[in-house]
């Protein structure tokens, strides 16, 4: 599998480490009234889609950036690769 | 007063040099390293201050730039490694910190890494057996990070087709040296 790194171009998937669902970027607010329920969902509940899935990959043997990769779990086709930093900042995170 | 003897990454007092037909593999201990990472929203200040100190702009993605004693190479988004001769720049990190102030974070890296230079027309034959990088298409000044002997190493093309530097973790210098020389022995 080849991951098309936004800065470095196509790189072999063996250079990357998989973390999981990109929703991990959306860490709940620990001060929220229902923080316990939100963290339970954040830590344990995952969708398991047969199809398009946004996920976090780490370019370990590379520039060590985190990427958000949109991959089809049925075909392994990768349709988009973004810098996780940009995704997080566009959501107002990573302040 | 301690009486310390400086040793190379391979644990010797002189740098190891191995010669093969069309290839020389040399341990290069005489380089100081420091990493530079721009702080958030201070990217412009970092670029200006670094250029003033180095005499050249910080290099773009996956490249390196050399001016005088300094070589800077890109290691990640808004991150670079600066390399300079150890005898004149033993305190490279402190010099850089004085230059960039609070615009960037500087970390001393000298003894974290070891450098092996491959020189000669057979360097591709060794590197293509050891790592993913397509060294034959790498132009002078191109840099990539790649896995070599299970180690994350920087690979710098100093001269196209004939001079590459492998910068790997110093604690695994022996393994890296072993991989390079075994590959060289088998292919050259």
Short mmCIF file of C-alpha atoms in Angstrom, two decimals:
data_model
loop_
_atom_site.label_atom_id
_atom_site.label_comp_id
_atom_site.label_asym_id
_atom_site.label_seq_id
_atom_site.Cartn_x
_atom_site.Cartn_y
_atom_site.Cartn_z
CA UNK A 1 0.00 0.00 0.00
CA UNK A 2 1.27 3.46 -0.90
CA UNK A 3 0.36 6.55 1.11
CA UNK A 4 0.62 9.81 -0.79
CA UNK A 5 2.19 12.07 1.83
CA UNK A 6 1.09 15.71 1.36
CA UNK A 7 4.68 16.96 1.64
CA UNK A 8 6.88 14.03 0.62
CA UNK A 9 4.82 12.35 -2.09
CA UNK A 10 4.14 8.62 -2.40
CA UNK A 11 5.73 6.61 0.40
CA UNK A 12 5.50 2.93 1.24
CA UNK A 13 3.01 2.08 4.00
CA UNK A 14 5.73 0.19 5.90
CA UNK A 15 7.17 3.59 6.85
CA UNK A 16 3.96 4.42 8.72
CA UNK A 17 2.35 3.31 11.95
CA UNK A 18 -1.41 3.08 12.26
CA UNK A 19 -3.13 4.57 15.28
CA UNK A 20 -6.88 4.40 14.65
CA UNK A 21 -10.01 6.39 13.93
CA UNK A 22 -9.35 10.07 13.19
CA UNK A 23 -12.13 10.95 15.65
CA UNK A 24 -9.38 10.63 18.30
CA UNK A 25 -8.57 14.24 17.37
CA UNK A 26 -11.91 15.25 18.94
CA UNK A 27 -10.88 14.79 22.54
CA UNK A 28 -13.78 15.80 24.81
CA UNK A 29 -13.64 18.77 27.16
CA UNK A 30 -12.72 17.38 30.60
CA UNK A 31 -14.68 20.18 32.27
CA UNK A 32 -17.96 19.34 30.55
CA UNK A 33 -20.84 18.31 32.84
CA UNK A 34 -21.08 14.92 31.11
CA UNK A 35 -17.31 14.49 30.69
CA UNK A 36 -17.39 10.95 32.08
CA UNK A 37 -19.92 9.80 29.49
CA UNK A 38 -18.06 11.65 26.70
CA UNK A 39 -14.72 10.09 27.64
CA UNK A 40 -16.30 6.65 27.83
CA UNK A 41 -17.48 7.06 24.25
CA UNK A 42 -14.19 8.65 23.16
CA UNK A 43 -12.07 5.86 24.61
CA UNK A 44 -14.15 2.77 23.89
CA UNK A 45 -16.75 3.27 21.18
CA UNK A 46 -15.68 3.06 17.54
CA UNK A 47 -17.54 2.82 14.28
CA UNK A 48 -16.40 -0.11 12.16
CA UNK A 49 -17.43 0.98 8.68
CA UNK A 50 -17.24 -1.26 5.63
CA UNK A 51 -16.17 1.50 3.28
CA UNK A 52 -14.64 4.93 3.71
CA UNK A 53 -12.80 5.44 6.98
CA UNK A 54 -10.80 8.43 8.22
CA UNK A 55 -7.86 7.32 10.29
CA UNK A 56 -4.64 8.55 11.88
CA UNK A 57 -1.29 7.38 10.58
CA UNK A 58 2.16 8.34 11.92
CA UNK A 59 5.05 8.73 9.47
CA UNK A 60 7.50 7.06 11.81
CA UNK A 61 10.28 6.35 9.32
CA UNK A 62 9.91 9.72 7.64
CA UNK A 63 9.18 13.23 8.75
CA UNK A 64 7.32 11.98 11.84
CA UNK A 65 4.18 13.89 11.06
CA UNK A 66 0.68 12.67 11.86
CA UNK A 67 -1.62 12.24 8.88
CA UNK A 68 -5.36 11.85 8.46
CA UNK A 69 -5.79 9.19 5.76
CA UNK A 70 -9.17 8.50 4.17
CA UNK A 71 -9.10 4.81 3.25
CA UNK A 72 -11.73 2.44 1.96
CA UNK A 73 -11.64 -0.53 4.31
CA UNK A 74 -13.02 -2.84 1.59
CA UNK A 75 -10.62 -1.94 -1.22
CA UNK A 76 -7.77 -0.20 0.65
CA UNK A 77 -8.11 2.63 -1.85
CA UNK A 78 -6.82 5.87 -0.32
CA UNK A 79 -8.78 8.89 -1.51
CA UNK A 80 -7.28 11.67 0.58
CA UNK A 81 -4.28 12.33 2.82
CA UNK A 82 -4.09 15.43 4.98
CA UNK A 83 -1.72 16.68 7.64
CA UNK A 84 -3.42 15.91 10.97
CA UNK A 85 -2.09 19.22 12.24
CA UNK A 86 -4.12 21.10 9.61
CA UNK A 87 -7.23 19.00 10.30
CA UNK A 88 -6.96 19.61 14.04
CA UNK A 89 -6.38 23.33 13.65
CA UNK A 90 -9.32 23.67 11.26
CA UNK A 91 -11.44 22.28 14.09
CA UNK A 92 -10.03 24.85 16.49
CA UNK A 93 -7.81 22.32 18.28
CA UNK A 94 -4.02 22.23 18.79
CA UNK A 95 -3.94 25.72 20.25
CA UNK B 1 39.75 17.09 37.13
CA UNK B 2 38.56 14.32 34.88
CA UNK B 3 40.83 13.16 32.13
CA UNK B 4 38.32 12.09 29.49
CA UNK B 5 39.23 10.58 26.16
CA UNK B 6 36.82 11.41 23.34
CA UNK B 7 35.66 8.33 21.46
CA UNK B 8 33.93 7.94 18.12
CA UNK B 9 30.44 6.40 17.80
CA UNK B 10 32.15 3.04 17.17
CA UNK B 11 34.00 3.43 20.45
CA UNK B 12 37.45 4.08 19.03
CA UNK B 13 39.82 7.01 19.27
CA UNK B 14 40.15 7.43 15.50
CA UNK B 15 37.46 7.36 12.85
CA UNK B 16 36.94 4.05 11.09
CA UNK B 17 37.47 4.10 7.32
CA UNK B 18 36.78 1.08 5.11
CA UNK B 19 37.82 1.04 1.46
CA UNK B 20 36.24 -1.13 -1.17
CA UNK B 21 36.68 -1.05 -4.93
CA UNK B 22 34.76 2.04 -5.99
CA UNK B 23 33.48 2.79 -2.49
CA UNK B 24 34.72 4.24 0.77
CA UNK B 25 32.70 4.04 3.96
CA UNK B 26 33.92 6.47 6.60
CA UNK B 27 32.80 7.22 10.11
CA UNK B 28 32.48 11.03 10.46
CA UNK B 29 32.62 11.94 14.14
CA UNK B 30 33.73 15.55 13.73
CA UNK B 31 30.30 17.12 13.28
CA UNK B 32 28.13 18.98 15.76
CA UNK B 33 24.36 18.75 15.35
CA UNK B 34 21.47 20.73 16.75
CA UNK B 35 17.80 20.60 15.85
CA UNK B 36 15.70 23.67 15.26
CA UNK B 37 11.90 23.71 15.47
CA UNK B 38 9.92 26.85 14.80
CA UNK B 39 7.42 27.67 17.52
CA UNK B 40 3.80 28.14 16.55
CA UNK B 41 3.06 31.48 14.87
CA UNK B 42 6.79 32.30 14.98
CA UNK B 43 7.66 30.59 11.69
CA UNK B 44 8.52 33.90 10.01
CA UNK B 45 10.74 35.07 12.89
CA UNK B 46 12.50 31.70 12.90
CA UNK B 47 13.17 31.86 9.16
CA UNK B 48 14.57 35.40 9.42
CA UNK B 49 16.77 34.72 12.45
CA UNK B 50 18.03 31.40 11.09
CA UNK B 51 18.91 32.94 7.74
CA UNK B 52 20.84 35.71 9.48
CA UNK B 53 22.80 33.14 11.53
CA UNK B 54 23.39 30.55 8.79
CA UNK B 55 23.83 32.93 5.87
CA UNK B 56 21.26 30.97 3.83
CA UNK B 57 17.50 30.49 4.06
CA UNK B 58 16.31 27.34 5.83
CA UNK B 59 15.90 24.65 3.15
CA UNK B 60 12.57 23.54 1.74
CA UNK B 61 10.91 20.14 2.26
CA UNK B 62 13.29 17.16 1.88
CA UNK B 63 16.33 19.24 0.95
CA UNK B 64 19.50 20.55 2.53
CA UNK B 65 21.47 23.74 2.06
CA UNK B 66 25.10 24.51 2.80
CA UNK B 67 26.82 27.83 3.36
CA UNK B 68 30.33 28.08 4.79
CA UNK B 69 30.59 25.85 7.84
CA UNK B 70 26.86 25.23 8.18
CA UNK B 71 24.61 22.66 6.58
CA UNK B 72 20.90 22.71 7.36
CA UNK B 73 18.60 19.88 6.39
CA UNK B 74 14.84 19.52 6.61
CA UNK B 75 13.62 16.86 9.03
CA UNK B 76 9.89 17.60 9.29
CA UNK B 77 7.32 20.39 9.03
CA UNK B 78 8.98 23.52 10.44
CA UNK B 79 11.87 21.41 11.74
CA UNK B 80 15.47 21.28 10.65
CA UNK B 81 18.80 19.85 11.72
CA UNK B 82 21.86 22.08 11.64
CA UNK B 83 25.29 20.55 11.13
CA UNK B 84 28.66 22.26 11.65
CA UNK B 85 32.29 21.24 12.26
CA UNK B 86 32.64 20.15 15.88
CA UNK B 87 35.99 21.84 16.54
CA UNK B 88 34.61 25.34 15.93
CA UNK B 89 30.97 24.73 16.88
CA UNK B 90 31.01 22.39 19.87
CA UNK B 91 28.39 24.69 21.43
CA UNK B 92 26.27 24.81 18.27
CA UNK B 93 22.99 24.55 20.19
CA UNK B 94 23.90 27.53 22.37
CA UNK B 95 24.97 29.56 19.33
CA UNK B 96 21.68 28.78 17.60
CA UNK B 97 19.64 29.56 20.69
CA UNK B 98 21.31 32.94 20.96
CA UNK B 99 20.46 33.59 17.31
CA UNK B 100 16.79 32.57 17.29
CA UNK B 101 15.77 33.52 20.84
CA UNK B 102 12.25 32.47 21.75
CA UNK B 103 11.10 32.09 18.13
CA UNK B 104 12.27 28.48 17.93
CA UNK B 105 13.22 25.55 20.11
CA UNK B 106 16.77 24.27 19.84
CA UNK B 107 17.93 20.86 21.01
CA UNK B 108 21.52 19.65 21.24
CA UNK B 109 21.79 16.52 19.04
CA UNK B 110 25.54 15.98 18.57
CA UNK B 111 25.95 12.77 20.54
CA UNK B 112 22.56 11.38 19.59
CA UNK B 113 23.64 10.52 16.07
CA UNK B 114 26.43 8.93 14.13
CA UNK B 115 27.34 9.74 10.57
CA UNK B 116 28.74 7.42 7.94
CA UNK B 117 29.69 8.78 4.54
CA UNK B 118 29.59 6.60 1.45
CA UNK B 119 31.75 7.90 -1.35
CA UNK B 120 32.35 6.40 -4.75
CA UNK B 121 30.41 5.18 -7.75
CA UNK B 122 29.29 1.97 -6.01
CA UNK B 123 27.31 3.69 -3.24
CA UNK B 124 23.98 2.98 -4.96
CA UNK B 125 24.73 -0.75 -4.98
CA UNK B 126 25.03 -0.75 -1.21
CA UNK B 127 22.16 1.62 -0.42
CA UNK B 128 19.64 -0.06 -2.70
CA UNK B 129 20.13 -3.30 -0.77
CA UNK B 130 19.63 -1.63 2.58
CA UNK B 131 16.87 0.94 2.28
CA UNK B 132 13.74 2.09 0.45
CA UNK B 133 15.18 5.36 -0.80
CA UNK B 134 15.62 5.63 -4.55
CA UNK B 135 19.16 6.97 -4.34
CA UNK B 136 19.74 6.86 -8.09
CA UNK B 137 17.25 9.68 -8.66
CA UNK B 138 18.33 11.74 -5.65
CA UNK B 139 19.86 15.04 -6.74
CA UNK B 140 22.58 16.86 -4.85
CA UNK B 141 21.04 18.43 -1.75
CA UNK B 142 18.13 16.04 -1.43
CA UNK B 143 17.42 14.52 1.97
CA UNK B 144 15.12 11.73 3.01
CA UNK B 145 14.51 9.72 6.10
CA UNK B 146 14.50 6.01 5.57
CA UNK B 147 14.71 2.71 7.42
CA UNK B 148 18.14 1.13 7.27
CA UNK B 149 18.96 -1.98 9.34
CA UNK B 150 15.67 -1.38 11.27
CA UNK B 151 16.91 2.11 12.17
CA UNK B 152 15.34 5.42 11.18
CA UNK B 153 18.19 7.21 9.42
CA UNK B 154 18.57 10.45 7.52
CA UNK B 155 20.04 9.97 4.07
CA UNK B 156 21.64 13.04 2.50
CA UNK B 157 22.83 13.23 -1.09
CA UNK B 158 25.95 15.42 -0.91
CA UNK B 159 26.99 14.78 -4.52
CA UNK B 160 24.72 13.05 -7.00
CA UNK B 161 25.72 9.42 -7.63
CA UNK B 162 28.90 9.55 -5.59
CA UNK B 163 28.54 10.88 -2.04
CA UNK B 164 25.83 10.08 0.50
CA UNK B 165 25.72 10.58 4.25
CA UNK B 166 23.80 8.21 6.48
CA UNK B 167 22.98 9.78 9.84
CA UNK B 168 21.61 7.21 12.26
CA UNK B 169 21.14 6.73 15.99
CA UNK B 170 24.52 6.74 17.73
CA UNK B 171 23.63 3.98 20.19
CA UNK B 172 23.20 1.68 17.18
CA UNK B 173 26.33 2.84 15.35
CA UNK B 174 27.82 -0.66 15.50
CA UNK B 175 24.75 -2.23 13.86
CA UNK B 176 24.63 0.45 11.19
CA UNK B 177 28.33 0.03 10.45
CA UNK B 178 27.89 -3.73 10.31
CA UNK B 179 25.01 -3.41 7.83
CA UNK B 180 26.92 -1.03 5.58
CA UNK B 181 30.14 -3.01 5.51
CA UNK B 182 28.45 -6.40 5.11
CA UNK B 183 26.41 -5.06 2.18
CA UNK B 184 29.53 -3.46 0.69
CA UNK B 185 31.53 -6.68 1.08
CA UNK B 186 28.85 -8.72 -0.66
CA UNK B 187 28.21 -6.40 -3.60
CA UNK B 188 31.55 -4.78 -4.36
#
